[in-house]
Short mmCIF file of C-alpha atoms and ligand atoms in Angstrom, two decimals:
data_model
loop_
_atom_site.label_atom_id
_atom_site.label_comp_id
_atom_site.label_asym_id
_atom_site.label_seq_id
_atom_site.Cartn_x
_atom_site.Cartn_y
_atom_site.Cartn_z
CA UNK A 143 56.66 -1.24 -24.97
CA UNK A 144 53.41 -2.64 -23.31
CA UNK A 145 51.52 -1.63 -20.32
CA UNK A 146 52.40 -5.33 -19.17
CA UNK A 147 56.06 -4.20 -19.57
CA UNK A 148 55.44 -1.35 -17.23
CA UNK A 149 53.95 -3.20 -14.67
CA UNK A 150 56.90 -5.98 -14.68
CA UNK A 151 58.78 -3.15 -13.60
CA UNK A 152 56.43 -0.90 -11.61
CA UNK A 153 53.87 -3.56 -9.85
CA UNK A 154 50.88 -1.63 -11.42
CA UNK A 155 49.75 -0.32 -15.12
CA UNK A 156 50.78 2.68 -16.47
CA UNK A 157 48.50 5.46 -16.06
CA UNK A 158 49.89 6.99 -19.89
CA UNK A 159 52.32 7.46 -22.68
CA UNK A 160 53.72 10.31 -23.60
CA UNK A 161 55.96 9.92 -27.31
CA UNK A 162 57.53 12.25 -29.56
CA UNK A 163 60.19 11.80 -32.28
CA UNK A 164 63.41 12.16 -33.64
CA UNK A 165 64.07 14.83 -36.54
CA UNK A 166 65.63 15.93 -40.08
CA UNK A 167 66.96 18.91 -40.73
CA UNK A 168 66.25 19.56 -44.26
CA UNK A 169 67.86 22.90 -44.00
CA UNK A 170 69.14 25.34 -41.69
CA UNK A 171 71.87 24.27 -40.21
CA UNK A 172 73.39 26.38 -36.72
CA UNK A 173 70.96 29.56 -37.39
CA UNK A 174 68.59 28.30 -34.37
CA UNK A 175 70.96 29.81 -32.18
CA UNK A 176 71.09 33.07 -34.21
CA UNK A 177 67.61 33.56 -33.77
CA UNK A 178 67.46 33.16 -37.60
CA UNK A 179 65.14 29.85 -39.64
CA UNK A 180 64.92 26.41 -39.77
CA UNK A 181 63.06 23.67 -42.23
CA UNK A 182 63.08 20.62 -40.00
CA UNK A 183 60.77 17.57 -40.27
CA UNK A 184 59.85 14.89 -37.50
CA UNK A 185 60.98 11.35 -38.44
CA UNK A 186 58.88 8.24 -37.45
CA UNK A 187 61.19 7.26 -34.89
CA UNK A 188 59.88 8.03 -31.52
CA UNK A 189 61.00 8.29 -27.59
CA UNK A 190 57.97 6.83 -25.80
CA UNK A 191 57.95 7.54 -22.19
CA UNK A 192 55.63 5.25 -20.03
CA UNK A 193 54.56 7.36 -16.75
CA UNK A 194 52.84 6.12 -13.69
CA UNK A 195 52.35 9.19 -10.74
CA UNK A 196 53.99 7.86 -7.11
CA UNK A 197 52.66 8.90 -4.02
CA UNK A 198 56.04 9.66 -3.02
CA UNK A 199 57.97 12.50 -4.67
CA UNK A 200 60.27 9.89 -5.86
CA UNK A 201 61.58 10.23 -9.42
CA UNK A 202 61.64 6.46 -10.62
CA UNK A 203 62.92 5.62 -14.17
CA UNK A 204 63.97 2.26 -16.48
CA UNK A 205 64.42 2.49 -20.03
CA UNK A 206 64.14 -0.39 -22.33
CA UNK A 207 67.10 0.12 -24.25
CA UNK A 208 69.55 -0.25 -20.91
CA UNK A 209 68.00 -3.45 -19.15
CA UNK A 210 68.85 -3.77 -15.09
CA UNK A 211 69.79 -0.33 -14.78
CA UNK A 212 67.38 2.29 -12.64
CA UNK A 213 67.64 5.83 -11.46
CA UNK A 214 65.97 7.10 -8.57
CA UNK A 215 66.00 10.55 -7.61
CA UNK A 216 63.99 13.44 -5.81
CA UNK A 217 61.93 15.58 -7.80
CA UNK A 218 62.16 18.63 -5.87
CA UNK A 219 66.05 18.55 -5.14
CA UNK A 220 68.17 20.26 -6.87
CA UNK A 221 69.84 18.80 -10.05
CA UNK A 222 72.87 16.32 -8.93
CA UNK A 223 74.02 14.07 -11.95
CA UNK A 224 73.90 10.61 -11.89
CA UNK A 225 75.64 7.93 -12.44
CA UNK A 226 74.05 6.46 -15.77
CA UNK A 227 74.83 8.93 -18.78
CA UNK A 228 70.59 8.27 -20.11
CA UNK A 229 68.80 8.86 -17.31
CA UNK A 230 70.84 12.32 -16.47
CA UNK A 231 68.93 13.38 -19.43
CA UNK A 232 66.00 12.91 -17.49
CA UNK A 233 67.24 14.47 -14.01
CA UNK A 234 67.96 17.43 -16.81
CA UNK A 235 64.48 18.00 -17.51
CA UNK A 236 63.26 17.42 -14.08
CA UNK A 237 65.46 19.74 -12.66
CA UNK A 238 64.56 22.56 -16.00
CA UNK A 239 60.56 21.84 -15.11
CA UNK A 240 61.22 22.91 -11.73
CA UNK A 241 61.86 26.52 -12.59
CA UNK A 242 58.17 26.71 -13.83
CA UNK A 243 57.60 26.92 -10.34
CA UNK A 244 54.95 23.88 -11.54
CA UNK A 245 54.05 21.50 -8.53
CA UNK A 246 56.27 18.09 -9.07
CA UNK A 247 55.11 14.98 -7.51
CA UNK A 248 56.47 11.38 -7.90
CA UNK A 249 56.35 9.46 -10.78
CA UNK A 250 57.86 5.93 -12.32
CA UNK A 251 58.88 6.14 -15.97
CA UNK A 252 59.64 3.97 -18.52
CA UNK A 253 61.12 4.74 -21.87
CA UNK A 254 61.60 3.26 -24.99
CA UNK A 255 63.15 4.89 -28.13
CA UNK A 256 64.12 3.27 -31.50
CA UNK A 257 65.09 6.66 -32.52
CA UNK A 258 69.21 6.27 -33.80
CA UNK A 259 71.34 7.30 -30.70
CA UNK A 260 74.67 9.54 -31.80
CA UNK A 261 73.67 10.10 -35.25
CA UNK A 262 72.35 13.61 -35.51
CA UNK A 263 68.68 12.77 -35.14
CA UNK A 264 68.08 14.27 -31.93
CA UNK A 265 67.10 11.03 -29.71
CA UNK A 266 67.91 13.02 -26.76
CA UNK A 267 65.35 16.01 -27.74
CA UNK A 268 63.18 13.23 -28.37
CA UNK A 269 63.70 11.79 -24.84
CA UNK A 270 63.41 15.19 -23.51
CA UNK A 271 60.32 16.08 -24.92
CA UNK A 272 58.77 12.54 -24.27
CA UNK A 273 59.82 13.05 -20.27
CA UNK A 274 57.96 16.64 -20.25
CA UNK A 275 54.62 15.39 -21.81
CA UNK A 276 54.82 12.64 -19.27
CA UNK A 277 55.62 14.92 -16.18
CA UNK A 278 53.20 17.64 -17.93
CA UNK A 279 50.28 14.89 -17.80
CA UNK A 280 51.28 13.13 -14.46
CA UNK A 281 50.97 16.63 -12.76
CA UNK A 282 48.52 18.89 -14.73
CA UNK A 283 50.93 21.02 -15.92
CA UNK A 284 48.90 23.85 -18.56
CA UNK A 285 52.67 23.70 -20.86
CA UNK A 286 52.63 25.30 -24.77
CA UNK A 287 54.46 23.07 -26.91
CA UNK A 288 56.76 25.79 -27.28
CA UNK A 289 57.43 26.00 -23.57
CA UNK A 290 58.25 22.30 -23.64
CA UNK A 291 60.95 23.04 -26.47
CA UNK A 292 61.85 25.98 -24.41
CA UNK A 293 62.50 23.64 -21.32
CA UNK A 294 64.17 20.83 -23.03
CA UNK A 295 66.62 23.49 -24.82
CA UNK A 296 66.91 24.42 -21.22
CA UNK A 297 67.67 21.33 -20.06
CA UNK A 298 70.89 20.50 -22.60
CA UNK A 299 71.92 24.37 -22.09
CA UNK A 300 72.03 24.40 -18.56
CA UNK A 301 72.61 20.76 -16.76
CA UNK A 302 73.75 18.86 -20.02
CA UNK A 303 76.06 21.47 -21.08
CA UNK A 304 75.43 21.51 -24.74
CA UNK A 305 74.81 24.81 -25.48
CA UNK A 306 71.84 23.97 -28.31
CA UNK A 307 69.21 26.02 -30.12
CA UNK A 308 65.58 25.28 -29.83
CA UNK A 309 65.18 23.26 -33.26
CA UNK A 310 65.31 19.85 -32.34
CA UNK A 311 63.17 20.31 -29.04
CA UNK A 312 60.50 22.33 -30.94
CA UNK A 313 60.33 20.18 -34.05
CA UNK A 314 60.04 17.20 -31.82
CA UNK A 315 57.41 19.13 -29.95
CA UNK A 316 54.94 20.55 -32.71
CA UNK A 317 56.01 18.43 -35.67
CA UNK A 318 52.66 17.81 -38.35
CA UNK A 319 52.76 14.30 -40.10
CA UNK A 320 53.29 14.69 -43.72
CA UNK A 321 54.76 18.00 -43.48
CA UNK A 322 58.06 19.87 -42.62
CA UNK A 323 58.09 23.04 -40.23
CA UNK A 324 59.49 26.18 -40.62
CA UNK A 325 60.06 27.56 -37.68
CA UNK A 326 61.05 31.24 -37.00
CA UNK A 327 63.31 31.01 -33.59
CA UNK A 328 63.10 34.10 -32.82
CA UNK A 329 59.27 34.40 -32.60
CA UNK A 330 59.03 30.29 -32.47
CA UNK A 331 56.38 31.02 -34.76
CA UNK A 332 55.85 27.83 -36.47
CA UNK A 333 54.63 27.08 -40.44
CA UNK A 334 53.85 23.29 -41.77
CA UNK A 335 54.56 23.03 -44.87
CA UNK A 336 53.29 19.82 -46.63
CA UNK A 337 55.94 17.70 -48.79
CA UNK A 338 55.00 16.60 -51.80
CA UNK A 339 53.45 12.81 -51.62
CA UNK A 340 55.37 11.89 -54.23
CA UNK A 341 58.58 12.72 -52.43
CA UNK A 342 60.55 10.03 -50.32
CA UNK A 343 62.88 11.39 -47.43
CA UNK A 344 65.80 9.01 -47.65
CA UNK A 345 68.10 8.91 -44.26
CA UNK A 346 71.99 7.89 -45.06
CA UNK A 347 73.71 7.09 -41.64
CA UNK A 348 77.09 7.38 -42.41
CA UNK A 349 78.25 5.41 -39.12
CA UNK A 350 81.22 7.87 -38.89
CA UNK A 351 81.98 8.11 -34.84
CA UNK A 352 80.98 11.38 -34.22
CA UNK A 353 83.92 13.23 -31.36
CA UNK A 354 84.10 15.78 -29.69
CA UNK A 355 80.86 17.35 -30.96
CA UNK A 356 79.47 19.06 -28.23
CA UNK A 357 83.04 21.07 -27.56
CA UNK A 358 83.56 21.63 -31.40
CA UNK A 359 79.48 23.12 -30.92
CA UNK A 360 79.97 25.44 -28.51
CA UNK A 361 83.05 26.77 -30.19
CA UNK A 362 80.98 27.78 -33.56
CA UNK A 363 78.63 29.23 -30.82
CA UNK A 364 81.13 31.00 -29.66
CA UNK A 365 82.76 32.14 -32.65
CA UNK A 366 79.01 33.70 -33.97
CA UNK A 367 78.35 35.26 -30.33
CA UNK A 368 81.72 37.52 -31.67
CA UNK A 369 81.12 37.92 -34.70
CA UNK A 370 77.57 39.37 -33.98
CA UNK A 371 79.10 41.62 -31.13
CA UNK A 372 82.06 43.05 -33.34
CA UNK A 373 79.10 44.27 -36.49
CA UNK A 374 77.02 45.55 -33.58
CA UNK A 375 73.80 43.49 -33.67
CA UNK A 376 71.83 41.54 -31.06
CA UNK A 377 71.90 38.39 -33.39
CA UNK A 378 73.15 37.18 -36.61
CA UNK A 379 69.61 37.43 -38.15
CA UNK A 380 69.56 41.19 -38.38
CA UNK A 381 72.86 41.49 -39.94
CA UNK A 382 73.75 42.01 -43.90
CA UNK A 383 75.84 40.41 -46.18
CA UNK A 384 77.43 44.50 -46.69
CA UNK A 385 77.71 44.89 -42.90
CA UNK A 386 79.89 41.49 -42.61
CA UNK A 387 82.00 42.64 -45.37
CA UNK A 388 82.32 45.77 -43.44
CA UNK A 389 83.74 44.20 -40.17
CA UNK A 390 85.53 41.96 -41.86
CA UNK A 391 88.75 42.98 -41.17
CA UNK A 392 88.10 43.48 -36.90
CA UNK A 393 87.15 39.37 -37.33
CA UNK A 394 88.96 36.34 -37.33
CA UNK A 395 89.17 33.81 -40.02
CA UNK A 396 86.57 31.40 -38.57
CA UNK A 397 84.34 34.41 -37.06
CA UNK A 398 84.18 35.46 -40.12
CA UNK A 399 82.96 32.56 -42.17
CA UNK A 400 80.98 31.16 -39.34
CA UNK A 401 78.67 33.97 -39.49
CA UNK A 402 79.04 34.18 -43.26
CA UNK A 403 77.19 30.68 -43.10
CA UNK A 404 74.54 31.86 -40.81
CA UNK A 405 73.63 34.88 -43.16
CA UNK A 406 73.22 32.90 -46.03
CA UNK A 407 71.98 29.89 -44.72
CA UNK A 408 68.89 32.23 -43.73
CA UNK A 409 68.36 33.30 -47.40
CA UNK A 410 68.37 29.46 -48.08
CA UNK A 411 66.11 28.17 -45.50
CA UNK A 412 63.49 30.89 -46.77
CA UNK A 413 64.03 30.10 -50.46
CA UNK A 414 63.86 26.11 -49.78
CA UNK A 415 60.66 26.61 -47.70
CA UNK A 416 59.06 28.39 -50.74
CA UNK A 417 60.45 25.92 -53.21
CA UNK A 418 59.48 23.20 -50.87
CA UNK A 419 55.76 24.78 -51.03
CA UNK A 420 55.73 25.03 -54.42
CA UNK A 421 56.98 21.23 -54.92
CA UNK A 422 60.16 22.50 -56.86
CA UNK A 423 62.94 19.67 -56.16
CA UNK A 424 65.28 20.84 -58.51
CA UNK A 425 65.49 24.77 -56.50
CA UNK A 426 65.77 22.35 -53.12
CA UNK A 427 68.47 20.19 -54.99
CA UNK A 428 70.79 23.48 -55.70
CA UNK A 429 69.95 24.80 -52.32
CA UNK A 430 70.59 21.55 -50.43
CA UNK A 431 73.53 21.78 -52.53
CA UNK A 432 74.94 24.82 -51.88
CA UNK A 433 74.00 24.20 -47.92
CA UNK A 434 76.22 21.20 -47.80
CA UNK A 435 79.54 22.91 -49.39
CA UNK A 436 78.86 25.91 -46.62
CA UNK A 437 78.73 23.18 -44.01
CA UNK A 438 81.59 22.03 -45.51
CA UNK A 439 83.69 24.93 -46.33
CA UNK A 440 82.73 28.05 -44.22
CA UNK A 441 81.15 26.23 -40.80
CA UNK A 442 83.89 23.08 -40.73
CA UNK A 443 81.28 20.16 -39.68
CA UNK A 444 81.25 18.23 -42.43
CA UNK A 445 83.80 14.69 -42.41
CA UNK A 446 85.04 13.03 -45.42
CA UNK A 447 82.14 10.63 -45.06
CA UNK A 448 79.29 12.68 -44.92
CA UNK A 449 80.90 14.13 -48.16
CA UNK A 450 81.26 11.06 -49.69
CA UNK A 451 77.47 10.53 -49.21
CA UNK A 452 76.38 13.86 -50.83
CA UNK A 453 78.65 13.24 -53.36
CA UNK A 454 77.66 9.43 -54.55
CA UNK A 455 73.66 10.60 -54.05
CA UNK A 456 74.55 13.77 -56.18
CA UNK A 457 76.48 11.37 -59.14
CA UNK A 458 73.50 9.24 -59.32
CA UNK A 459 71.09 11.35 -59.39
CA UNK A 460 71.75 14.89 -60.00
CA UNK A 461 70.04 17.43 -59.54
CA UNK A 462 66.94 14.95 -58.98
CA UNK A 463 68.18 14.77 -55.39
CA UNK A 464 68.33 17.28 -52.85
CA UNK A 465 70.77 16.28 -50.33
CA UNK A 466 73.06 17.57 -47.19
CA UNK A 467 74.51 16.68 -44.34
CA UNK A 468 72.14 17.30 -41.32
CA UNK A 469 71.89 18.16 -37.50
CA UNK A 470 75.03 18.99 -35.54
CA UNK A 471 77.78 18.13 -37.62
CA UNK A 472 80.95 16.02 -37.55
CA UNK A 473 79.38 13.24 -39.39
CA UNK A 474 75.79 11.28 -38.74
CA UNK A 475 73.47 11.27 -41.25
CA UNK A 476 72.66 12.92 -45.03
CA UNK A 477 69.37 13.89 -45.28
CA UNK A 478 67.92 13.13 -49.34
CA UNK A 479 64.89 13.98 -50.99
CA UNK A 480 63.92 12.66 -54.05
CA UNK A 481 61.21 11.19 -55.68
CA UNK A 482 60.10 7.75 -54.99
CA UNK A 483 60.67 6.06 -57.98
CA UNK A 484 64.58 6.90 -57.60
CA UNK A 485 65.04 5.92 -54.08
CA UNK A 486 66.09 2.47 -55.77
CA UNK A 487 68.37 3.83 -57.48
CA UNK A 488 70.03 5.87 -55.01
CA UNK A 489 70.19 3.76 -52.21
CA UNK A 490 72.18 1.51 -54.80
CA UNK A 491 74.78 3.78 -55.62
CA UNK A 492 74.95 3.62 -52.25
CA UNK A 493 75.50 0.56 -51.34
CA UNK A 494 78.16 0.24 -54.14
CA UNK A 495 80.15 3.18 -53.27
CA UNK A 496 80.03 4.54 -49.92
CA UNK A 497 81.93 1.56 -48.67
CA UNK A 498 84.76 1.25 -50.93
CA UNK A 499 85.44 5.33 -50.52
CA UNK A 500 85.62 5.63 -47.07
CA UNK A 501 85.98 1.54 -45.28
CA UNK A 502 82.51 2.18 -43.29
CA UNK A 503 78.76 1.41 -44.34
CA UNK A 504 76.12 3.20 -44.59
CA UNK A 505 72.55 2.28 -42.79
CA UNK A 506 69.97 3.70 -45.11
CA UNK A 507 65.90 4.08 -44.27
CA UNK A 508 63.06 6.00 -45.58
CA UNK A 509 60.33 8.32 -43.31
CA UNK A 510 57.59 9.90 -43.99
CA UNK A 511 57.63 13.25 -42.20
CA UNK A 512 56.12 11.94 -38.50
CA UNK A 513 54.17 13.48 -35.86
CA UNK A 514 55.59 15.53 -33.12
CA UNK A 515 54.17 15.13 -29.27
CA UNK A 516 51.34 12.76 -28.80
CA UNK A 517 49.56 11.99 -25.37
CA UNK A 518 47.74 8.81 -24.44
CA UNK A 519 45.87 8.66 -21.28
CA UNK A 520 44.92 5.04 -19.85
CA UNK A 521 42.78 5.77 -17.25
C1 GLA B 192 72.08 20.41 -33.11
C2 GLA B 192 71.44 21.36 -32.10
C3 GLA B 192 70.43 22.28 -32.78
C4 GLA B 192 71.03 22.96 -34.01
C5 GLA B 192 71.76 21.94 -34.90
C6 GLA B 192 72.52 22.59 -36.01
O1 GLA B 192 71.12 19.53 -33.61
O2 GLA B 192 70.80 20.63 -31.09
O3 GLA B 192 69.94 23.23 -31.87
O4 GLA B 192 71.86 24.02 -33.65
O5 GLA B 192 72.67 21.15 -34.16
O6 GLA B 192 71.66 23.23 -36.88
#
């Protein structure tokens, strides 16, 4: 969006931009919240938020992707949602930045995002992330990047309701171009860790309608909260393979295998960051691998669809590819990585298969890993 854009809207120019993108997961899946490791990577689509300060303490904000619809709220009031579903991601962030205890002013905003909505690519981390580097600007707020994750997490915990880890708001927040991050989220110590140039990171949508996520989310949540309670430890990342077999009998079926996902998925997510290091695809292929069939088989958030996808990428290329379903679950996209000179044929198998097997069709892209928060000032 242009500055012109803004001022269609606002009357004057915007004083900055504040962006930051979507994300992969390239492994890692529902151990954020179990204080346990992630291998995310930024993607090049990005939430750009426009800002302009008011001298009101009006909260003022279009987006480009809804034309003729507005919000308006006060900064300083307590959260209230509205009555358009996008911009109460935005009264969700203002109303999380007010317990810094941070001075808010007014402000007019204006966002623009090509990043996917609904597909497990975290647009709405990306929105959230892009709406605190704009407030954090407009106001002079001193804010960490991880604070910013920490108060977009807070945002989707407590207004949204989605009880999320910090992954996508982190990754979105401290991403490194070219690279993926391992990120410990317990210390939210972060670790870049270039991917080889020769690599392609190959997106396949799988335009299944995702339903009922955020309920089927919080019950997995749920279901690891016991399971870590019953074995006796303050999160799933201190406890052993031995010590689940041990309680195994005081758990249910799904506590059980819930958490057996989280333990292993750690061991993964720290063997894939050192394979990914040590440009190793075929390790990441069985790892990826082994990921997707514990999504599939131990967590429950895999559909037919997403299957089909790991399945046609895995027939055509073997284990050249390293692929998985990624993000919250219940369809959206398979993450691949392969080399470039079989993304061709990949994305052809593809387009072959993936319709006949399941009636839907795929949208494919490649990224290059992007950058996480950027800030532009005008003035
Ligand atoms: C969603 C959440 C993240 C994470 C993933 C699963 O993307 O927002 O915090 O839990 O699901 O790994």
């Amino acid at each position: 969006m242009t500055v012109t854009g803004f001022e269609q809207h606002f009357g004057s120019p915007a004083q900055g931009e504040s962006s930051a993108p979507g994300r992969v997961n390239l492994i890692g899946e529902f151990t954020d919240y179990n204080e346990g490791w992630v291998l995310p990577c930024a993607l090049e689509f990005r939430c750009r938020a426009h800002w302009r300060r008011r001298p009101d303490n009006k909260i003022v904000v279009v987006s480009q992707e809804y034309p003729g619809e507005r919000d308006e709220f006060d900064g300083n009031a307590p959260y209230q949602q509205g009555s358009l579903p996008w911009a109460n991601y935005v009264r969700a962030v203002v109303a999380a930045s007010q317990t810094t205890g941070y001075p808010m002013g007014g402000i007019d905003l204006l966002l623009h995002s090509n990043v996917p909505q609904g597909r497990g690519l975290s647009s709405s981390a990306a929105l959230e992330v892009a709406v605190l580097g704009a407030l954090a600007s407009a106001f002079d707020w001193p804010l960490e990047t991880t604070e910013i994750a920490r108060l977009g997490q807070l945002a989707e915990n407590q207004f949204i309701g989605c009880q999320c880890g910090i992954m996508d708001q982190l990754v979105s927040a401290a991403a490194e171009p070219g690279s993926a991050l391992l990120l410990d989220c317990q210390s939210l110590e972060t670790t870049a860790i270039g991917i080889p140039e020769q690599w392609t990171l190959v997106v396949l949508d799988s335009n299944h309608p995702r339903q009922l996520v955020d309920s089927e989310y919080n019950d997995r949540r749920r279901d690891c909260e016991l399971a870590c309670r019953i074995i006796g430890v303050n999160s799933l990342r201190a406890a052993t393979p031995a010590q689940l077999e041990a309680y195994r009998s005081e758990m249910t079926t799904s506590q059980f295998l819930r958490a057996k996902h989280v333990i292993e998925e750690n061991q993964r997510v720290q063997a894939s960051a050192e394979a990914l290091a040590n440009g190793r695809l075929t390790d990441l292929a069985q790892l990826l691998g082994e990921g997707h069939r514990s999504l599939a088989d131990q967590f429950e958030v895999t559909v037919a669809a997403t299957d089909a996808l790991v399945a046609i990428a895995k027939a055509a290329l073997g284990d050249r590819v390293a692929a998985r379903q990624t993000g919250g679950g219940f369809g959206g996209a398979v993450i691949c990585l392969c080399h470039h000179d079989d993304v061709e044929t990949l994305v052809t198998a593809v387009h072959q298969e993936y319709g006949a097997r399941t009636g839907l069709e795929a949208t494919v892209f490649s990224s290059r890993a992007g950058a996480g928060l950027e800030l532009v000032s005008y003035d």
